[in-house]
PDB file of C-alpha atoms in Angstrom:
ATOM      1  CA  UNK A 162     -24.848  38.571  -0.381  1.00 53.00           C
ATOM      2  CA  UNK A 163     -25.104  39.249  -4.092  1.00 56.00           C
ATOM      3  CA  UNK A 164     -28.102  37.934  -5.991  1.00 67.00           C
ATOM      4  CA  UNK A 165     -26.207  35.538  -8.294  1.00 71.00           C
ATOM      5  CA  UNK A 166     -24.495  34.026  -5.285  1.00 73.00           C
ATOM      6  CA  UNK A 167     -27.787  33.786  -3.410  1.00 75.00           C
ATOM      7  CA  UNK A 168     -29.390  32.211  -6.468  1.00 75.00           C
ATOM      8  CA  UNK A 169     -26.545  29.746  -6.695  1.00 76.00           C
ATOM      9  CA  UNK A 170     -26.859  28.702  -3.069  1.00 79.00           C
ATOM     10  CA  UNK A 171     -30.652  28.594  -3.288  1.00 78.00           C
ATOM     11  CA  UNK A 172     -30.452  26.317  -6.322  1.00 76.00           C
ATOM     12  CA  UNK A 173     -28.367  23.831  -4.393  1.00 75.00           C
ATOM     13  CA  UNK A 174     -30.875  23.564  -1.542  1.00 81.00           C
ATOM     14  CA  UNK A 175     -32.263  20.172  -0.648  1.00 81.00           C
ATOM     15  CA  UNK A 176     -36.068  19.904  -0.649  1.00 83.00           C
ATOM     16  CA  UNK A 177     -37.778  21.055   2.533  1.00 83.00           C
ATOM     17  CA  UNK A 178     -39.823  17.878   2.744  1.00 84.00           C
ATOM     18  CA  UNK A 179     -38.666  14.546   1.439  1.00 85.00           C
ATOM     19  CA  UNK A 180     -40.631  11.535   2.562  1.00 88.00           C
ATOM     20  CA  UNK A 181     -38.347   9.120   0.746  1.00 89.00           C
ATOM     21  CA  UNK A 182     -35.321  10.452   2.610  1.00 90.00           C
ATOM     22  CA  UNK A 183     -37.070  10.215   5.959  1.00 90.00           C
ATOM     23  CA  UNK A 184     -38.388   6.706   5.286  1.00 92.00           C
ATOM     24  CA  UNK A 185     -35.002   5.457   4.136  1.00 92.00           C
ATOM     25  CA  UNK A 186     -33.358   6.938   7.205  1.00 92.00           C
ATOM     26  CA  UNK A 187     -35.924   5.590   9.654  1.00 91.00           C
ATOM     27  CA  UNK A 188     -35.595   2.186   8.031  1.00 91.00           C
ATOM     28  CA  UNK A 189     -31.864   2.309   8.730  1.00 92.00           C
ATOM     29  CA  UNK A 190     -32.601   3.365  12.298  1.00 90.00           C
ATOM     30  CA  UNK A 191     -34.988   0.424  12.742  1.00 89.00           C
ATOM     31  CA  UNK A 192     -32.449  -1.968  11.246  1.00 90.00           C
ATOM     32  CA  UNK A 193     -29.707  -0.689  13.522  1.00 88.00           C
ATOM     33  CA  UNK A 194     -32.019  -0.906  16.534  1.00 86.00           C
ATOM     34  CA  UNK A 195     -32.813  -4.527  15.657  1.00 86.00           C
ATOM     35  CA  UNK A 196     -29.117  -5.409  15.278  1.00 87.00           C
ATOM     36  CA  UNK A 197     -28.231  -3.829  18.607  1.00 85.00           C
ATOM     37  CA  UNK A 198     -31.154  -5.395  20.452  1.00 82.00           C
ATOM     38  CA  UNK A 199     -30.425  -8.796  18.972  1.00 85.00           C
ATOM     39  CA  UNK A 200     -26.760  -8.509  19.919  1.00 86.00           C
ATOM     40  CA  UNK A 201     -27.610  -7.488  23.475  1.00 82.00           C
ATOM     41  CA  UNK A 202     -30.132 -10.281  23.847  1.00 82.00           C
ATOM     42  CA  UNK A 203     -27.634 -12.852  22.589  1.00 88.00           C
ATOM     43  CA  UNK A 204     -25.111 -11.609  25.129  1.00 87.00           C
ATOM     44  CA  UNK A 205     -27.747 -11.604  27.873  1.00 83.00           C
ATOM     45  CA  UNK A 206     -28.949 -15.150  27.217  1.00 83.00           C
ATOM     46  CA  UNK A 207     -25.398 -16.432  26.806  1.00 88.00           C
ATOM     47  CA  UNK A 208     -24.579 -14.969  30.229  1.00 87.00           C
ATOM     48  CA  UNK A 209     -27.742 -16.512  31.658  1.00 83.00           C
ATOM     49  CA  UNK A 210     -26.861 -19.920  30.228  1.00 86.00           C
ATOM     50  CA  UNK A 211     -23.334 -19.599  31.604  1.00 90.00           C
ATOM     51  CA  UNK A 212     -24.700 -18.748  35.050  1.00 85.00           C
ATOM     52  CA  UNK A 213     -26.947 -21.783  34.981  1.00 82.00           C
ATOM     53  CA  UNK A 214     -24.111 -24.030  33.826  1.00 87.00           C
ATOM     54  CA  UNK A 215     -21.858 -22.740  36.610  1.00 88.00           C
ATOM     55  CA  UNK A 216     -24.533 -22.932  39.282  1.00 83.00           C
ATOM     56  CA  UNK A 217     -25.915 -26.279  38.294  1.00 82.00           C
ATOM     57  CA  UNK A 218     -23.313 -28.515  40.027  1.00 84.00           C
ATOM     58  CA  UNK A 219     -23.665 -26.544  43.252  1.00 80.00           C
ATOM     59  CA  UNK A 220     -27.455 -26.615  43.049  1.00 75.00           C
ATOM     60  CA  UNK A 221     -27.405 -30.304  42.300  1.00 77.00           C
ATOM     61  CA  UNK A 222     -25.094 -30.996  45.246  1.00 78.00           C
ATOM     62  CA  UNK A 223     -27.274 -28.900  47.522  1.00 73.00           C
ATOM     63  CA  UNK A 224     -30.362 -30.771  46.437  1.00 71.00           C
ATOM     64  CA  UNK A 225     -28.709 -34.128  47.092  1.00 74.00           C
ATOM     65  CA  UNK A 226     -27.363 -33.073  50.508  1.00 75.00           C
ATOM     66  CA  UNK A 227     -30.588 -31.559  51.803  1.00 68.00           C
ATOM     67  CA  UNK A 228     -32.685 -34.435  50.562  1.00 65.00           C
ATOM     68  CA  UNK A 229     -36.330 -33.671  51.009  1.00 62.00           C
ATOM     69  CA  UNK A 230     -35.780 -30.670  53.269  1.00 69.00           C
ATOM     70  CA  UNK A 231     -38.285 -27.941  52.483  1.00 72.00           C
ATOM     71  CA  UNK A 232     -35.672 -25.211  53.070  1.00 72.00           C
ATOM     72  CA  UNK A 233     -33.317 -26.612  50.445  1.00 71.00           C
ATOM     73  CA  UNK A 234     -36.061 -27.098  47.940  1.00 74.00           C
ATOM     74  CA  UNK A 235     -37.355 -23.591  48.597  1.00 77.00           C
ATOM     75  CA  UNK A 236     -33.863 -22.161  48.084  1.00 74.00           C
ATOM     76  CA  UNK A 237     -33.473 -23.986  44.787  1.00 75.00           C
ATOM     77  CA  UNK A 238     -36.877 -22.950  43.575  1.00 80.00           C
ATOM     78  CA  UNK A 239     -36.067 -19.349  44.495  1.00 82.00           C
ATOM     79  CA  UNK A 240     -32.766 -19.318  42.594  1.00 79.00           C
ATOM     80  CA  UNK A 241     -34.143 -21.074  39.537  1.00 80.00           C
ATOM     81  CA  UNK A 242     -37.245 -18.924  39.634  1.00 85.00           C
ATOM     82  CA  UNK A 243     -35.188 -15.753  39.741  1.00 84.00           C
ATOM     83  CA  UNK A 244     -33.165 -16.906  36.747  1.00 79.00           C
ATOM     84  CA  UNK A 245     -36.320 -17.855  34.860  1.00 80.00           C
ATOM     85  CA  UNK A 246     -37.930 -14.493  35.684  1.00 83.00           C
ATOM     86  CA  UNK A 247     -34.844 -12.642  34.476  1.00 79.00           C
ATOM     87  CA  UNK A 248     -34.994 -14.587  31.225  1.00 75.00           C
ATOM     88  CA  UNK A 249     -38.688 -13.940  30.839  1.00 75.00           C
ATOM     89  CA  UNK A 250     -38.211 -10.225  31.516  1.00 77.00           C
ATOM     90  CA  UNK A 251     -35.459  -9.979  28.918  1.00 70.00           C
ATOM     91  CA  UNK A 252     -37.541 -11.855  26.370  1.00 68.00           C
ATOM     92  CA  UNK A 253     -40.632  -9.699  26.804  1.00 69.00           C
ATOM     93  CA  UNK A 254     -39.250  -6.200  27.412  1.00 67.00           C
ATOM     94  CA  UNK A 255     -37.905  -4.161  24.540  1.00 60.00           C
ATOM     95  CA  UNK A 256     -34.663  -2.414  25.270  1.00 58.00           C
ATOM     96  CA  UNK A 257     -34.976   1.347  25.270  1.00 57.00           C
ATOM     97  CA  UNK A 258     -32.662   2.583  22.579  1.00 60.00           C
ATOM     98  CA  UNK A 259     -30.806   4.861  21.820  1.00 59.00           C
ATOM     99  CA  UNK A 260     -28.147   3.348  23.941  1.00 56.00           C
ATOM    100  CA  UNK A 261     -27.284   4.645  27.374  1.00 50.00           C
ATOM    101  CA  UNK A 262     -24.301   6.952  27.537  1.00 52.00           C
ATOM    102  CA  UNK A 263     -21.867   4.326  28.779  1.00 49.00           C
ATOM    103  CA  UNK A 264     -22.572   2.151  25.738  1.00 52.00           C
ATOM    104  CA  UNK A 265     -22.789   4.797  23.061  1.00 47.00           C
TER     105      UNK A 265
ATOM    106  CA  UNK B  83     -42.273  21.238  20.294  1.00 85.00           C
ATOM    107  CA  UNK B  84     -38.685  22.333  20.852  1.00 90.00           C
ATOM    108  CA  UNK B  85     -35.627  20.386  19.739  1.00 90.00           C
ATOM    109  CA  UNK B  86     -34.767  19.722  23.362  1.00 91.00           C
ATOM    110  CA  UNK B  87     -38.172  18.161  23.994  1.00 93.00           C
ATOM    111  CA  UNK B  88     -37.895  16.016  20.881  1.00 93.00           C
ATOM    112  CA  UNK B  89     -34.401  14.916  21.865  1.00 92.00           C
ATOM    113  CA  UNK B  90     -35.695  13.960  25.283  1.00 90.00           C
ATOM    114  CA  UNK B  91     -38.455  11.844  23.760  1.00 90.00           C
ATOM    115  CA  UNK B  92     -36.089  10.291  21.232  1.00 89.00           C
ATOM    116  CA  UNK B  93     -33.704   9.399  24.039  1.00 87.00           C
ATOM    117  CA  UNK B  94     -36.571   7.603  25.737  1.00 84.00           C
ATOM    118  CA  UNK B  95     -36.960   5.475  22.625  1.00 83.00           C
ATOM    119  CA  UNK B  96     -39.467   7.440  20.531  1.00 86.00           C
ATOM    120  CA  UNK B  97     -38.828   6.961  16.823  1.00 87.00           C
ATOM    121  CA  UNK B  98     -41.625   9.412  16.049  1.00 90.00           C
ATOM    122  CA  UNK B  99     -39.753  12.147  17.897  1.00 91.00           C
ATOM    123  CA  UNK B 100     -36.552  11.360  16.052  1.00 91.00           C
ATOM    124  CA  UNK B 101     -38.465  11.376  12.749  1.00 91.00           C
ATOM    125  CA  UNK B 102     -39.666  14.884  13.618  1.00 92.00           C
ATOM    126  CA  UNK B 103     -36.072  15.957  14.152  1.00 93.00           C
ATOM    127  CA  UNK B 104     -35.243  14.481  10.754  1.00 93.00           C
ATOM    128  CA  UNK B 105     -38.107  16.416   9.164  1.00 92.00           C
ATOM    129  CA  UNK B 106     -37.087  19.612  10.903  1.00 93.00           C
ATOM    130  CA  UNK B 107     -33.370  19.520  10.132  1.00 93.00           C
ATOM    131  CA  UNK B 108     -33.099  17.209   7.147  1.00 92.00           C
ATOM    132  CA  UNK B 109     -33.052  20.054   4.661  1.00 91.00           C
ATOM    133  CA  UNK B 110     -30.307  21.962   6.469  1.00 92.00           C
ATOM    134  CA  UNK B 111     -28.046  18.947   6.809  1.00 93.00           C
ATOM    135  CA  UNK B 112     -28.598  17.733   3.262  1.00 92.00           C
ATOM    136  CA  UNK B 113     -28.038  21.194   1.841  1.00 90.00           C
ATOM    137  CA  UNK B 114     -24.835  21.568   3.837  1.00 90.00           C
ATOM    138  CA  UNK B 115     -23.630  18.171   2.642  1.00 90.00           C
ATOM    139  CA  UNK B 116     -24.469  19.022  -0.959  1.00 87.00           C
ATOM    140  CA  UNK B 117     -22.290  22.088  -0.702  1.00 85.00           C
ATOM    141  CA  UNK B 118     -19.287  20.293   0.688  1.00 83.00           C
ATOM    142  CA  UNK B 119     -19.521  16.916  -1.045  1.00 77.00           C
ATOM    143  CA  UNK B 120     -18.957  15.502  -4.466  1.00 60.00           C
ATOM    144  CA  UNK B 121     -22.540  14.973  -5.558  1.00 72.00           C
ATOM    145  CA  UNK B 122     -26.122  15.037  -4.320  1.00 72.00           C
ATOM    146  CA  UNK B 123     -26.416  11.256  -3.917  1.00 77.00           C
ATOM    147  CA  UNK B 124     -23.276  11.040  -1.849  1.00 83.00           C
ATOM    148  CA  UNK B 125     -24.398  14.084   0.124  1.00 86.00           C
ATOM    149  CA  UNK B 126     -27.718  12.446   0.982  1.00 88.00           C
ATOM    150  CA  UNK B 127     -25.913   9.261   1.944  1.00 90.00           C
ATOM    151  CA  UNK B 128     -23.666  11.232   4.270  1.00 91.00           C
ATOM    152  CA  UNK B 129     -26.636  13.114   5.698  1.00 93.00           C
ATOM    153  CA  UNK B 130     -28.280   9.783   6.531  1.00 93.00           C
ATOM    154  CA  UNK B 131     -25.063   8.532   8.105  1.00 94.00           C
ATOM    155  CA  UNK B 132     -24.932  11.687  10.204  1.00 94.00           C
ATOM    156  CA  UNK B 133     -28.509  11.278  11.421  1.00 95.00           C
ATOM    157  CA  UNK B 134     -27.894   7.620  12.202  1.00 94.00           C
ATOM    158  CA  UNK B 135     -24.761   8.458  14.197  1.00 93.00           C
ATOM    159  CA  UNK B 136     -26.699  11.173  15.988  1.00 93.00           C
ATOM    160  CA  UNK B 137     -29.408   8.667  16.914  1.00 92.00           C
ATOM    161  CA  UNK B 138     -26.797   6.252  18.209  1.00 89.00           C
ATOM    162  CA  UNK B 139     -25.148   8.856  20.399  1.00 88.00           C
ATOM    163  CA  UNK B 140     -28.120  10.987  21.421  1.00 88.00           C
ATOM    164  CA  UNK B 141     -27.303  10.451  25.074  1.00 84.00           C
ATOM    165  CA  UNK B 142     -23.942  12.108  24.615  1.00 85.00           C
ATOM    166  CA  UNK B 143     -25.557  15.353  23.498  1.00 88.00           C
ATOM    167  CA  UNK B 144     -24.973  17.739  26.369  1.00 86.00           C
ATOM    168  CA  UNK B 145     -27.098  20.638  25.144  1.00 88.00           C
ATOM    169  CA  UNK B 146     -30.249  19.227  23.523  1.00 88.00           C
ATOM    170  CA  UNK B 147     -31.428  22.676  22.461  1.00 88.00           C
ATOM    171  CA  UNK B 148     -28.357  22.887  20.236  1.00 90.00           C
ATOM    172  CA  UNK B 149     -29.188  19.696  18.390  1.00 93.00           C
ATOM    173  CA  UNK B 150     -28.694  21.164  14.905  1.00 93.00           C
ATOM    174  CA  UNK B 151     -25.246  22.519  15.654  1.00 92.00           C
ATOM    175  CA  UNK B 152     -24.212  19.176  17.137  1.00 93.00           C
ATOM    176  CA  UNK B 153     -25.674  17.323  14.157  1.00 94.00           C
ATOM    177  CA  UNK B 154     -23.854  19.562  11.691  1.00 93.00           C
ATOM    178  CA  UNK B 155     -20.615  18.791  13.509  1.00 92.00           C
ATOM    179  CA  UNK B 156     -21.225  15.073  13.099  1.00 93.00           C
ATOM    180  CA  UNK B 157     -22.079  15.543   9.421  1.00 93.00           C
ATOM    181  CA  UNK B 158     -19.001  17.644   8.861  1.00 91.00           C
ATOM    182  CA  UNK B 159     -16.691  15.059  10.453  1.00 91.00           C
ATOM    183  CA  UNK B 160     -18.228  12.373   8.272  1.00 90.00           C
ATOM    184  CA  UNK B 161     -17.795  14.526   5.180  1.00 87.00           C
ATOM    185  CA  UNK B 162     -14.140  15.148   6.041  1.00 85.00           C
ATOM    186  CA  UNK B 163     -13.503  11.442   6.507  1.00 84.00           C
ATOM    187  CA  UNK B 164     -15.166  10.695   3.193  1.00 81.00           C
ATOM    188  CA  UNK B 165     -13.288  13.523   1.496  1.00 75.00           C
ATOM    189  CA  UNK B 166      -9.956  12.168   2.680  1.00 75.00           C
ATOM    190  CA  UNK B 167     -10.595   8.862   0.965  1.00 74.00           C
ATOM    191  CA  UNK B 168     -12.088  10.594  -2.061  1.00 69.00           C
ATOM    192  CA  UNK B 169      -9.030  12.783  -2.389  1.00 66.00           C
ATOM    193  CA  UNK B 170      -7.073   9.716  -3.428  1.00 65.00           C
ATOM    194  CA  UNK B 171      -8.801   9.776  -6.767  1.00 59.00           C
ATOM    195  CA  UNK B 172      -8.960  12.915  -8.821  1.00 53.00           C
ATOM    196  CA  UNK B 173     -11.965  11.544 -10.636  1.00 55.00           C
ATOM    197  CA  UNK B 174     -14.076  12.358  -7.621  1.00 53.00           C
ATOM    198  CA  UNK B 175     -13.230  16.030  -7.882  1.00 54.00           C
ATOM    199  CA  UNK B 176     -14.282  16.004 -11.517  1.00 54.00           C
ATOM    200  CA  UNK B 177     -17.506  14.300 -10.494  1.00 53.00           C
ATOM    201  CA  UNK B 178     -18.164  17.009  -7.924  1.00 52.00           C
ATOM    202  CA  UNK B 179     -17.769  19.712 -10.514  1.00 52.00           C
ATOM    203  CA  UNK B 180     -19.992  17.858 -12.977  1.00 53.00           C
ATOM    204  CA  UNK B 181     -22.559  16.603 -10.548  1.00 53.00           C
ATOM    205  CA  UNK B 182     -23.122  19.493  -8.191  1.00 53.00           C
ATOM    206  CA  UNK B 183     -26.794  20.502  -8.316  1.00 51.00           C
ATOM    207  CA  UNK B 184     -26.003  24.144  -8.915  1.00 47.00           C
ATOM    208  CA  UNK B 185     -24.471  23.310 -12.272  1.00 45.00           C
ATOM    209  CA  UNK B 186     -27.822  22.770 -13.928  1.00 46.00           C
ATOM    210  CA  UNK B 187     -29.753  25.759 -12.639  1.00 44.00           C
ATOM    211  CA  UNK B 188     -30.055  29.382 -13.610  1.00 45.00           C
ATOM    212  CA  UNK B 189     -27.072  30.840 -15.320  1.00 56.00           C
ATOM    213  CA  UNK B 190     -25.236  27.634 -16.164  1.00 62.00           C
ATOM    214  CA  UNK B 191     -21.910  29.245 -16.928  1.00 69.00           C
ATOM    215  CA  UNK B 192     -21.899  31.250 -13.745  1.00 67.00           C
ATOM    216  CA  UNK B 193     -22.997  28.246 -11.720  1.00 68.00           C
ATOM    217  CA  UNK B 194     -20.220  26.187 -13.266  1.00 72.00           C
ATOM    218  CA  UNK B 195     -17.691  28.887 -12.468  1.00 72.00           C
ATOM    219  CA  UNK B 196     -18.952  29.047  -8.888  1.00 74.00           C
ATOM    220  CA  UNK B 197     -18.775  25.263  -8.668  1.00 74.00           C
ATOM    221  CA  UNK B 198     -15.223  25.339  -9.804  1.00 74.00           C
ATOM    222  CA  UNK B 199     -14.395  28.159  -7.422  1.00 74.00           C
ATOM    223  CA  UNK B 200     -15.879  26.237  -4.509  1.00 77.00           C
ATOM    224  CA  UNK B 201     -14.105  23.115  -5.692  1.00 76.00           C
ATOM    225  CA  UNK B 202     -10.802  24.950  -5.456  1.00 77.00           C
ATOM    226  CA  UNK B 203     -11.373  25.869  -1.833  1.00 81.00           C
ATOM    227  CA  UNK B 204     -10.074  23.564   0.859  1.00 83.00           C
ATOM    228  CA  UNK B 205     -12.707  21.361   2.517  1.00 84.00           C
ATOM    229  CA  UNK B 206     -12.591  23.553   5.631  1.00 87.00           C
ATOM    230  CA  UNK B 207     -13.072  26.718   3.586  1.00 86.00           C
ATOM    231  CA  UNK B 208     -15.893  25.124   1.614  1.00 86.00           C
ATOM    232  CA  UNK B 209     -17.677  24.105   4.796  1.00 88.00           C
ATOM    233  CA  UNK B 210     -17.274  27.561   6.300  1.00 90.00           C
ATOM    234  CA  UNK B 211     -18.597  29.202   3.139  1.00 88.00           C
ATOM    235  CA  UNK B 212     -21.466  26.723   2.912  1.00 87.00           C
ATOM    236  CA  UNK B 213     -22.632  27.426   6.445  1.00 89.00           C
ATOM    237  CA  UNK B 214     -22.004  31.165   6.693  1.00 89.00           C
ATOM    238  CA  UNK B 215     -22.669  32.365   3.166  1.00 85.00           C
ATOM    239  CA  UNK B 216     -25.005  29.617   2.025  1.00 84.00           C
ATOM    240  CA  UNK B 217     -26.804  28.803   5.259  1.00 84.00           C
ATOM    241  CA  UNK B 218     -26.754  32.175   6.980  1.00 85.00           C
ATOM    242  CA  UNK B 219     -25.117  30.873  10.151  1.00 89.00           C
ATOM    243  CA  UNK B 220     -23.292  33.315  12.370  1.00 90.00           C
ATOM    244  CA  UNK B 221     -19.537  32.928  12.695  1.00 92.00           C
ATOM    245  CA  UNK B 222     -19.643  31.688  16.306  1.00 91.00           C
ATOM    246  CA  UNK B 223     -22.376  29.163  15.494  1.00 90.00           C
ATOM    247  CA  UNK B 224     -20.460  27.825  12.512  1.00 91.00           C
ATOM    248  CA  UNK B 225     -17.179  27.747  14.425  1.00 91.00           C
ATOM    249  CA  UNK B 226     -18.822  25.643  17.123  1.00 90.00           C
ATOM    250  CA  UNK B 227     -20.434  23.262  14.651  1.00 89.00           C
ATOM    251  CA  UNK B 228     -17.250  22.803  12.632  1.00 90.00           C
ATOM    252  CA  UNK B 229     -15.069  22.698  15.738  1.00 88.00           C
ATOM    253  CA  UNK B 230     -12.812  25.447  14.415  1.00 90.00           C
ATOM    254  CA  UNK B 231     -11.307  28.458  16.156  1.00 91.00           C
ATOM    255  CA  UNK B 232     -13.419  31.529  15.437  1.00 91.00           C
ATOM    256  CA  UNK B 233     -10.523  33.373  13.801  1.00 91.00           C
ATOM    257  CA  UNK B 234      -9.806  30.476  11.478  1.00 91.00           C
ATOM    258  CA  UNK B 235     -13.427  30.280  10.466  1.00 90.00           C
ATOM    259  CA  UNK B 236     -13.612  34.003   9.766  1.00 91.00           C
ATOM    260  CA  UNK B 237     -10.507  33.706   7.650  1.00 92.00           C
ATOM    261  CA  UNK B 238     -12.002  30.814   5.680  1.00 90.00           C
ATOM    262  CA  UNK B 239     -15.228  32.719   5.075  1.00 89.00           C
ATOM    263  CA  UNK B 240     -13.352  35.845   4.067  1.00 90.00           C
ATOM    264  CA  UNK B 241     -11.183  34.003   1.572  1.00 87.00           C
ATOM    265  CA  UNK B 242     -14.115  32.058   0.231  1.00 86.00           C
ATOM    266  CA  UNK B 243     -16.161  35.211  -0.175  1.00 84.00           C
ATOM    267  CA  UNK B 244     -13.288  36.922  -1.958  1.00 85.00           C
ATOM    268  CA  UNK B 245     -12.878  33.999  -4.327  1.00 82.00           C
ATOM    269  CA  UNK B 246     -16.573  33.884  -5.141  1.00 79.00           C
ATOM    270  CA  UNK B 247     -16.752  37.663  -5.533  1.00 78.00           C
ATOM    271  CA  UNK B 248     -13.840  37.432  -7.922  1.00 78.00           C
ATOM    272  CA  UNK B 249     -15.747  34.891  -9.999  1.00 74.00           C
ATOM    273  CA  UNK B 250     -18.799  37.143  -9.953  1.00 71.00           C
ATOM    274  CA  UNK B 251     -16.704  40.160 -10.887  1.00 69.00           C
ATOM    275  CA  UNK B 252     -17.622  42.064  -7.751  1.00 60.00           C
ATOM    276  CA  UNK B 253     -15.713  43.978  -5.158  1.00 48.00           C
ATOM    277  CA  UNK B 254     -15.207  42.026  -1.971  1.00 47.00           C
ATOM    278  CA  UNK B 255     -17.196  43.458   0.944  1.00 46.00           C
TER     279      UNK B 255
END
């Protein structure tokens, strides 16, 4: 390549290191991560609430029919406990972004 | 650490690894964008968009060791999309000629002439010239990154080189 052309292309080069560029970009990455995580958590908790709402009449009926039976109470505690644990897990574990392939 | 290793860590959620990829390839992407876009600010904006898209779709990258080529492809598609909307206003083209960084360095007249020559090339030709003549990429590498047939890319580079040589008053190689 001729020197004037090389000089022209060299002059248009971006700086090799640019902290401002990197910081601005990583800030956008963090913002996007927050938006995605928030969106996923909203969906997750909405689904959890829906599950509870749908299950509640059945659980209530079961509780009434079994009365003080230990088996019925144990079953209810297990179901509600599982739902509570799922909620607790979602609230305390950060999602590992970038997104999995099927969501990307 | 290799690109593939950094990609693997970034996929697992490491922002530090992705920041290293940004440090490693930021200059190449920004320089490429500056050569194909209207001005340096818009080029940097597009480069950031490209990195952000890359971060979002890291898991779709099939060959992590070819991260830069894949990233350049993303950047190029973004630049083309932006160029299509920019083409609706001729003012943008004027801005590119006025605002390109090369216009203020070295031999100003020559740089301006080269700016104008590049500005007259089609976006595809400009991208091919920017990568192969400006960035030193091989034809196959550039063809892969720009998603162009190899013959088409060679043709773009050849025409671009001829145009620039004409501006410089040289014989084409």
